[in-house]
Coordinates of C-alpha atoms in Angstrom, one line a residue:
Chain A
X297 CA -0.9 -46.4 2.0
X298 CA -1.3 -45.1 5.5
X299 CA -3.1 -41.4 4.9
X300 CA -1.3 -40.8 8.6
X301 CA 2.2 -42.3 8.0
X302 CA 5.1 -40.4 8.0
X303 CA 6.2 -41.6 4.6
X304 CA 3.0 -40.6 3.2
X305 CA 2.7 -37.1 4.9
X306 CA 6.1 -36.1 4.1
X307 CA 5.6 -36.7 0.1
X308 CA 2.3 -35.1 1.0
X309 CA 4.0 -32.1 1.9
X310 CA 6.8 -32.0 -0.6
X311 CA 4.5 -32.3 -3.5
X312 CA 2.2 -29.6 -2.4
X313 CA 4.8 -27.1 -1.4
X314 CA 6.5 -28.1 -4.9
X315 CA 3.0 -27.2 -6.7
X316 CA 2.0 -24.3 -5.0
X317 CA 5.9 -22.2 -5.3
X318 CA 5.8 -23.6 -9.0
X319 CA 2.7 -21.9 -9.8
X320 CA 3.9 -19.0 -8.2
X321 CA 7.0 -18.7 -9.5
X322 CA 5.8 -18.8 -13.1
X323 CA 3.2 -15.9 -12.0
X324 CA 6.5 -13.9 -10.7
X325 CA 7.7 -14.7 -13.8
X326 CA 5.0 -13.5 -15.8
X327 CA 4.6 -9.8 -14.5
X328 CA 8.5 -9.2 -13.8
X329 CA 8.7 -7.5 -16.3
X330 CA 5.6 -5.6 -16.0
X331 CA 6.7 -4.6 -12.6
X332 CA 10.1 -3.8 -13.4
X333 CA 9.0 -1.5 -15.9
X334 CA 6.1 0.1 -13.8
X335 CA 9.3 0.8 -11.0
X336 CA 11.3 2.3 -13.9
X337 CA 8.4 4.4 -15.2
X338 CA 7.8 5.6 -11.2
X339 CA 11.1 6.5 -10.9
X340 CA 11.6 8.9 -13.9
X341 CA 8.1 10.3 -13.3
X342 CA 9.0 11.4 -10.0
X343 CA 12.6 12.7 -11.3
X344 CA 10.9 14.3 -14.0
X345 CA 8.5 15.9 -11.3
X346 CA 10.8 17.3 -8.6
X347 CA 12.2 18.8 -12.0
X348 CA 8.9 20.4 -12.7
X349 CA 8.4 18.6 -15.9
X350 CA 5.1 17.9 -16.5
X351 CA 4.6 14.5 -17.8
X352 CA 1.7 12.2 -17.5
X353 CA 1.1 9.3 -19.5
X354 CA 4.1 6.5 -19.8
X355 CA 5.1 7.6 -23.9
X356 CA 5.7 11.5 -22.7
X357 CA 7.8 10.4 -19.5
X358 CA 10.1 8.2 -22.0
X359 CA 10.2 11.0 -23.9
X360 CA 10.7 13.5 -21.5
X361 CA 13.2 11.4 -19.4
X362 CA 15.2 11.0 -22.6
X363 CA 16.1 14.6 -22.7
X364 CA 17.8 14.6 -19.0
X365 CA 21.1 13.6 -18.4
X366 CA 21.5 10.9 -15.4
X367 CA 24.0 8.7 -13.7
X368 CA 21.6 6.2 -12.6
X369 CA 24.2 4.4 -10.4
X370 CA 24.9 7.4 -7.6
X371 CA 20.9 8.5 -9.0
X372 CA 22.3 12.2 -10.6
X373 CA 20.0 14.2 -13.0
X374 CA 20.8 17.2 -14.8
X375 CA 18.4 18.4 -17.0
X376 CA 17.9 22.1 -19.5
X377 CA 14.3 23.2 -18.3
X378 CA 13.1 26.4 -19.6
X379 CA 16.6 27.4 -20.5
X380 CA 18.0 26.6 -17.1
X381 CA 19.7 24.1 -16.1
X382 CA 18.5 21.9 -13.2
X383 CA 19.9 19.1 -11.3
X384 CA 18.1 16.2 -9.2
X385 CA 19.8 13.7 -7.0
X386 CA 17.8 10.9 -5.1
X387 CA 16.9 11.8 -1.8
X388 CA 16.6 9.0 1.1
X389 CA 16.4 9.4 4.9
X390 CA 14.8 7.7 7.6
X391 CA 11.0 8.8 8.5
X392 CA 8.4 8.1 11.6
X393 CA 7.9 4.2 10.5
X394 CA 10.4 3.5 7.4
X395 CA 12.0 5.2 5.2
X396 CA 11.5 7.9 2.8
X397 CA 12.9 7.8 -0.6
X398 CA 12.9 11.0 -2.9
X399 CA 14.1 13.7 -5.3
X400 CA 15.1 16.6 -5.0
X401 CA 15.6 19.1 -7.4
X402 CA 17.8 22.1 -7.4
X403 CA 19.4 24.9 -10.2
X404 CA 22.8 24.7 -11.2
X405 CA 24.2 27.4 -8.6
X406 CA 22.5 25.4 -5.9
X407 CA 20.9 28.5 -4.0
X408 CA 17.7 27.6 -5.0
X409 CA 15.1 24.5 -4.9
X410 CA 13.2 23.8 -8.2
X411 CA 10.9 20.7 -6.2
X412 CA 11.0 17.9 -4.5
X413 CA 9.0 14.3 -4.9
X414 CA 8.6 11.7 -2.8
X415 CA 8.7 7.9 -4.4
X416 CA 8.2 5.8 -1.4
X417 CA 7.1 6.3 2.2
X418 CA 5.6 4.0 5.0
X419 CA 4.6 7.7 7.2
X420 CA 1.0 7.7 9.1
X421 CA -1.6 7.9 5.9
X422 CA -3.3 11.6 6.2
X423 CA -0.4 12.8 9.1
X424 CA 2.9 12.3 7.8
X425 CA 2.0 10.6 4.5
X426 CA 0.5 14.5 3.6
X427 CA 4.4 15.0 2.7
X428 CA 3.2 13.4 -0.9
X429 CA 0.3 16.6 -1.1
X430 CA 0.7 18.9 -3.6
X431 CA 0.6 21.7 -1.4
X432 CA 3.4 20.2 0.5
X433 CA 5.8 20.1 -2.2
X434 CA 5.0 23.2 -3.9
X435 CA 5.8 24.9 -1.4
X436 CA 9.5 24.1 -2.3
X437 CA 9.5 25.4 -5.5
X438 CA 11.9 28.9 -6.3
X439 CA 12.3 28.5 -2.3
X440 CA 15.5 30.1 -2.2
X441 CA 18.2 27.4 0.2
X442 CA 19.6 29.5 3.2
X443 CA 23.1 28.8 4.3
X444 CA 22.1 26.6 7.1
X445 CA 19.3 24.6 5.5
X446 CA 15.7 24.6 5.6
X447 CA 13.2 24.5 8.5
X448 CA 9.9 22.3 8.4
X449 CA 7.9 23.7 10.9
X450 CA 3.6 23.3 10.9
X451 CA 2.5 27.0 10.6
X452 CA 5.2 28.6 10.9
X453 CA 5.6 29.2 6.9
X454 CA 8.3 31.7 6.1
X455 CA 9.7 32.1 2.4
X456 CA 12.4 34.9 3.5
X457 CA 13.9 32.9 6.2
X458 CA 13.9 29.5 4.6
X459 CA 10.8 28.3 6.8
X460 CA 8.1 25.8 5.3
X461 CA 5.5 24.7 6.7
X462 CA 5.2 21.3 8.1
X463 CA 2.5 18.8 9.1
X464 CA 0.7 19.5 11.9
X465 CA 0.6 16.3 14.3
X466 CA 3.2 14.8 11.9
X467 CA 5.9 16.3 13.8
X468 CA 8.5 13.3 13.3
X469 CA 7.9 13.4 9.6
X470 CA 8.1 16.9 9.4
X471 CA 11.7 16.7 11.1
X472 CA 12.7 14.1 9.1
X473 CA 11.9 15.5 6.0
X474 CA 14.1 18.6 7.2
X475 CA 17.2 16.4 7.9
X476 CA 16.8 14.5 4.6
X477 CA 16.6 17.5 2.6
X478 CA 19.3 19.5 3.8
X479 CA 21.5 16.1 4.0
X480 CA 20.9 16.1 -0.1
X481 CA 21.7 19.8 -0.3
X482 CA 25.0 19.1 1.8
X483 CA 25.5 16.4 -0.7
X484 CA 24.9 18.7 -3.9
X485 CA 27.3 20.7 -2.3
X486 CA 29.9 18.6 -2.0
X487 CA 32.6 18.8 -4.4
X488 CA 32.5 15.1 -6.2
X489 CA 29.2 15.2 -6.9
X490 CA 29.1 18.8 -8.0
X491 CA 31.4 17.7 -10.5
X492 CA 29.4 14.8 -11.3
X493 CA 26.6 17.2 -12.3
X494 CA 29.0 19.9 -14.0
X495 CA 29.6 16.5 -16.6
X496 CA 26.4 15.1 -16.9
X497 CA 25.4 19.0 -17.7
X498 CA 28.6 19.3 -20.0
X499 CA 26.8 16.1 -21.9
X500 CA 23.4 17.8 -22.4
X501 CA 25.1 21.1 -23.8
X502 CA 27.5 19.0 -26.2
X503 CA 23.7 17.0 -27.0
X504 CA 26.5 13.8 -26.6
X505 CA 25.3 10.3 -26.1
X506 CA 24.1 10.3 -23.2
Chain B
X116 CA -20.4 -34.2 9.0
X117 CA -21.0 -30.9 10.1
X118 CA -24.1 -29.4 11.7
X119 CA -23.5 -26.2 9.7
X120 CA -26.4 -25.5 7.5
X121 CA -25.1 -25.5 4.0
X122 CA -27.7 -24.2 2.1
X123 CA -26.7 -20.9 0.2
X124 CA -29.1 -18.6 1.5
X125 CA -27.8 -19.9 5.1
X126 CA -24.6 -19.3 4.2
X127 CA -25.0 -16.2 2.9
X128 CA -26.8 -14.8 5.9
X129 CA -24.9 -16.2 8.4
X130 CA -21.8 -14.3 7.0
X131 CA -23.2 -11.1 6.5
X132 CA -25.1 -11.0 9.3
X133 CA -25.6 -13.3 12.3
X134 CA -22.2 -14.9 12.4
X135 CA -20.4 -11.8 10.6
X136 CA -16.3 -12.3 11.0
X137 CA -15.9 -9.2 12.0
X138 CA -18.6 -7.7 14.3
X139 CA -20.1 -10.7 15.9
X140 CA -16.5 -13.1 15.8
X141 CA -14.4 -9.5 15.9
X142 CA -11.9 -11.5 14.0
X143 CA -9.2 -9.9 11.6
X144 CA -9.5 -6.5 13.3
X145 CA -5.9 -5.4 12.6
X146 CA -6.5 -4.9 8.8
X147 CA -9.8 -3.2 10.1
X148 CA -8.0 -0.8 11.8
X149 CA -4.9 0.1 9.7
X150 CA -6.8 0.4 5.6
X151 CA -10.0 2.0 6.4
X152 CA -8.8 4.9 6.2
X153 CA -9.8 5.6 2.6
X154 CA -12.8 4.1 0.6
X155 CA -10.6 3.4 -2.5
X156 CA -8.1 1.1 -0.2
X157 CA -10.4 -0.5 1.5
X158 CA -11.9 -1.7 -1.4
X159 CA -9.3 -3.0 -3.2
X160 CA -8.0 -4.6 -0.1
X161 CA -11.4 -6.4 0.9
X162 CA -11.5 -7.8 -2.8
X163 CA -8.7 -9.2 -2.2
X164 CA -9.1 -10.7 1.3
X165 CA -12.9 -12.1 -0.4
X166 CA -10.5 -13.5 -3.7
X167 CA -8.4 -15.0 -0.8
X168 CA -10.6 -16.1 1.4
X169 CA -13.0 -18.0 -1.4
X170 CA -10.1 -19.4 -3.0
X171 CA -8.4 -20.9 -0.1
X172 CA -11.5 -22.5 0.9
X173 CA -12.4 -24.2 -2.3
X174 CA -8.3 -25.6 -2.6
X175 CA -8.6 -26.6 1.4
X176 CA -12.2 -28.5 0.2
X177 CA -10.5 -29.9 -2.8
X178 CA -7.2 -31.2 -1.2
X179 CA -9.0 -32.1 2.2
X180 CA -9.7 -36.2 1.3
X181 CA -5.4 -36.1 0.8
X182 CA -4.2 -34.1 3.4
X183 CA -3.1 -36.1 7.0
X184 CA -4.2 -34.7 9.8
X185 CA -1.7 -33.7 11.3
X186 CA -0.1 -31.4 8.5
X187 CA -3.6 -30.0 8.2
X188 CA -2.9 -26.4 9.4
X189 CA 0.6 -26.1 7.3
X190 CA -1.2 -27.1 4.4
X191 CA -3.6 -24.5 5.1
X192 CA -1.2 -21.7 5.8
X193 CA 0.7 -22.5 2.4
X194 CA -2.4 -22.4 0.4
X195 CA -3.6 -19.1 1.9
X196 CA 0.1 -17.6 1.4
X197 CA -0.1 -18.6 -1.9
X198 CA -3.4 -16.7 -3.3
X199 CA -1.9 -13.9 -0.8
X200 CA 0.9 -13.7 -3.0
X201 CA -0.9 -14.4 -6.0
X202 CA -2.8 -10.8 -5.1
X203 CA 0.3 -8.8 -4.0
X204 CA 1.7 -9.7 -7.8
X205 CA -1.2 -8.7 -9.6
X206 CA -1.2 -5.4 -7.5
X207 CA 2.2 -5.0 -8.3
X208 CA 2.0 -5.4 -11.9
X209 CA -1.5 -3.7 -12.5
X210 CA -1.9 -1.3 -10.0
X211 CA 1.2 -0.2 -8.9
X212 CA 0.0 2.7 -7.1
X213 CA -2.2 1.5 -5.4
X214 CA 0.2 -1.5 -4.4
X215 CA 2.6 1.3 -2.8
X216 CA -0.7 2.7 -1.0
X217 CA -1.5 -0.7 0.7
X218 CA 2.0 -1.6 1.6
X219 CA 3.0 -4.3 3.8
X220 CA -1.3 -4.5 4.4
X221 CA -1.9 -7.0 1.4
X222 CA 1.2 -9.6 2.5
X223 CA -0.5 -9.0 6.4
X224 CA -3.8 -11.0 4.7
X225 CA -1.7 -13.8 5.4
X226 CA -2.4 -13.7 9.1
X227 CA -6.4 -12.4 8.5
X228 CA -8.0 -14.9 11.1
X229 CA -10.8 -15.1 9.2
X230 CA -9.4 -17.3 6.4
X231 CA -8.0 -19.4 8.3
X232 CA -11.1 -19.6 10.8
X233 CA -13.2 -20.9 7.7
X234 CA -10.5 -23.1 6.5
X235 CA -10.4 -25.1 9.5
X236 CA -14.2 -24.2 10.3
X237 CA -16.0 -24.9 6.9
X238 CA -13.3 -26.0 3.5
X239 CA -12.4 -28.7 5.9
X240 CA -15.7 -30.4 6.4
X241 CA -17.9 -29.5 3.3
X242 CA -17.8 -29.7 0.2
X243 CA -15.4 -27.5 -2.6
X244 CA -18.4 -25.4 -4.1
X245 CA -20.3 -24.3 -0.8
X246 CA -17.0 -23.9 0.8
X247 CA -15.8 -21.5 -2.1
X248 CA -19.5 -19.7 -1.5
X249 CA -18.8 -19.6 2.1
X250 CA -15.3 -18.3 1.5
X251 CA -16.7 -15.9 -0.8
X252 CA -19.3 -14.7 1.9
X253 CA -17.4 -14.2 4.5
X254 CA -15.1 -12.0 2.7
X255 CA -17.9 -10.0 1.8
X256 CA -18.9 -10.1 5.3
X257 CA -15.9 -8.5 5.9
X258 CA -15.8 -5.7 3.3
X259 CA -19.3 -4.4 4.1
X260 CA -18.4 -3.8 7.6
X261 CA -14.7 -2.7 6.9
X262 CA -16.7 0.3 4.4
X263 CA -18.9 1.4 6.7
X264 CA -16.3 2.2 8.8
X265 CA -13.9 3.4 5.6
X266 CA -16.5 5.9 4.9
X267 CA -16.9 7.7 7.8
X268 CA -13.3 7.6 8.5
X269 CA -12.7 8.8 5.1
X270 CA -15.7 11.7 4.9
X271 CA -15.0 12.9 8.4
X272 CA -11.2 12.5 8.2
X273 CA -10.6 13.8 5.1
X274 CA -14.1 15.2 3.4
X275 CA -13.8 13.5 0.5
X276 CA -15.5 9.9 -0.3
X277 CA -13.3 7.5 -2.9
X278 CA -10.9 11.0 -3.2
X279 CA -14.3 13.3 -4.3
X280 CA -14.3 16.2 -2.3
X281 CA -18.3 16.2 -0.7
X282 CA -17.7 18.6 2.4
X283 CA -17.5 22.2 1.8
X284 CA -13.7 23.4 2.4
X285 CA -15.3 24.9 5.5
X286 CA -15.1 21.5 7.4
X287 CA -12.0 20.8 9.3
X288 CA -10.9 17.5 8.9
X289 CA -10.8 15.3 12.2
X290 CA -7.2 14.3 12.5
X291 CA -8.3 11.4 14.5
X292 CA -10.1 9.7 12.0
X293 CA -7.4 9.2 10.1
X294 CA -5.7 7.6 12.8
X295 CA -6.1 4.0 13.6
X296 CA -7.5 4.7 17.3
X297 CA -11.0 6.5 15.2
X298 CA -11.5 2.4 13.6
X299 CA -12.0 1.0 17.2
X300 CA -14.0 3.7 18.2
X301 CA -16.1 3.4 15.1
X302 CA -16.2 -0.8 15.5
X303 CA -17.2 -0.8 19.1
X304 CA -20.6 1.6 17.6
X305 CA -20.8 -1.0 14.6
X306 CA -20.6 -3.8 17.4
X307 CA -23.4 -2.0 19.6
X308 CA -25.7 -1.2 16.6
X309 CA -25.4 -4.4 14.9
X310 CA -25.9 -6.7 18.4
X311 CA -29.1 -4.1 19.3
X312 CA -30.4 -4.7 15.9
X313 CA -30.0 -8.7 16.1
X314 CA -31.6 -8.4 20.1
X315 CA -34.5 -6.7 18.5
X316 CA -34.9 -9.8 15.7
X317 CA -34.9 -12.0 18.8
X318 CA -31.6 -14.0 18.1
X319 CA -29.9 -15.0 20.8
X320 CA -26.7 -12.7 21.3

């Protein structure tokens, strides 16, 4: 057979391309699960987190998680922490290069934050991917939620007046994560979801199924 | 077939050193630029452009005697997706975090010149063991030069080497070598220091 005919070079190609996505496929197949279950555990880790539930290894976040309410479908989380109760929705928003993809946590009277954590970014690593720092998100925690939203501003940190500070030369991220954040607060505040949260919080007092 | 010298110790050299992908081809610069950032991602990242790059090479030598001609370069292309792919899953399934850190970078080895340049360069003419050596080599070649730069970036960018604080909390951090500009800057000294060092040996440059 002609190594240079077309006959020969298009079974060439059909039987290579047929080899190669097979083995890959079953490789896909292999780890879905694995990876499906990593993305789960990621996801209630940082829930549990913007919560301020410390949880580290994959057994205590089951546990942990297990104790919160949630509607994973519109991503609502109410949870009893320290005898309060707290509520978490996902946060998303667009950033410098992508998008971000959060939670934010916030009390049951929504007039304060209890955290926020960040799940997924594509911002400028060690400029706006300092969002994911500790001292970044702590700064949110007990920060009380002024009427009209939060202010990320680099250095110009202010508790009282709802200021945080930002990310200096990361001033696109640092906007962004403003207009995400109060976007989510708007949402908390709206009445649907409010009620949402009052029911998912009904469930955890009732200890229901949840 | 080829007048490339395919002894290992040639090999070897000539990928580490005289003929080094990056600062003597400057080839694959883009992932040069965009992980070096921090030691631990650069790592992980050059182990798997080497994995890729060594593979590919051996499955280009082993399928060269089949392949026409003139479907050459698409066979090549598929086979290098393939271990490409091959890494991101593995990353995905066994390091998750620091899959999220690499991002998009790991599916980008894809277009890394440099597997492709010894595909067509070396897999295709030699045989499936010194291919995979050469593969193998040329990744390193690759990785040494992409940590020398990772660790200043990383030290004078951050203080910290593989996340370990080593600068006293005194330093300030230079923002700009975090940002991918401070790579170019810090490949161009690479490029000078390494092409002085080989005019001294006497090689032509």
């Amino acid at each position: 057979m002609n190594k240079e005919g077309t006959l020969y070079t298009v079974v060439f190609i059909f039987i290579v391309s047929f080899a190669f996505v097979f083995l890959l496929s079953m490789t896909n197949q292999a780890t879905i699960e694995r990876v499906r279950l990593n993305e789960e555990i990621a996801r209630q880790s940082a829930v549990l987190s913007a919560m301020g539930v410390e949880a580290t290894t994959v057994e205590e976040i089951r546990e942990e998680f297990a104790r919160i309410a949630s509607d994973e479908e519109e991503g609502l989380f109410a949870g009893r922490i320290d005898g309060r109760t707290v509520y978490a929705k996902e946060m998303s928003g667009s950033g410098l290069w992508g998008g971000i993809f959060g939670f934010l946590a916030v009390t049951a009277d929504i007039q304060t934050f209890v955290g926020i954590e960040i799940v997924d970014d594509n911002e400028t690593p060690g400029l706006g991917g300092r969002i994911n720092e500790p001292w970044f998100k702590e700064q949110f925690e007990s920060q009380r939620i002024p009427d009209d939203g939060i202010t990320v501003r680099a250095g110009e940190a202010d508790p009282e007046r709802g200021i945080v500070d930002g990310i200096t030369g990361a001033t696109a991220t640092s906007n962004a994560m403003q207009s995400i954040i109060n976007r989510t607060v708007e949402q908390f505040r709206s009445p649907e979801i409010r009620a949402r949260l009052e029911e998912l919080a009904a469930q955890l007092a009732s200890g229901g199924e949840v | 077939m080829s007048d490339v010298d395919t002894r290992p110790g040639a090999i070897l050299k000539n990928n580490l050193w005289t003929s080094n992908p990056i600062f003597m081809q400057v080839l694959g610069i883009c992932s040069a630029l965009a992980v070096t950032n921090l030691l631990t991602n650069t790592a992980i990242m050059t182990i798997g452009v080497t994995f890729v790059t060594g593979f590919s090479n051996l499955t280009v030598s082993l399928l060269k005697k089949f392949m026409p001609r003139k479907v050459r370069m698409m066979v090549q292309t598929l086979i290098i997706a393939f271990y490409v792919i091959i890494v991101d899953i593995v990353l995905k399934a066994y390091l998750p975090e620091i899959s999220r850190n690499l991002g998009p970078y790991v599916g980008l080895i894809i277009t890394n010149c440099i597997i492709m340049g010894r595909a067509e360069a070396f897999a295709q003419s030699n045989d499936p063991i010194p291919s995979l050596w050469d593969g193998v080599t040329s990744g390193l070649g690759y990785m040494g030069v992409l940590m020398v730069i990772a660790v200043f970036r990383e030290l004078l960018g951050f203080g910290t080497l593989f996340g370990f604080q080593i600068l006293p909390d005194a330093f300030v951090p230079w923002t700009i070598m975090v940002m991918p500009p401070s790579a170019f800057f810090l490949l161009g000294i690479i490029i000078w220091v390494g092409k002085a060092a080989m005019n001294r040996e006497g090689a032509p440059a």
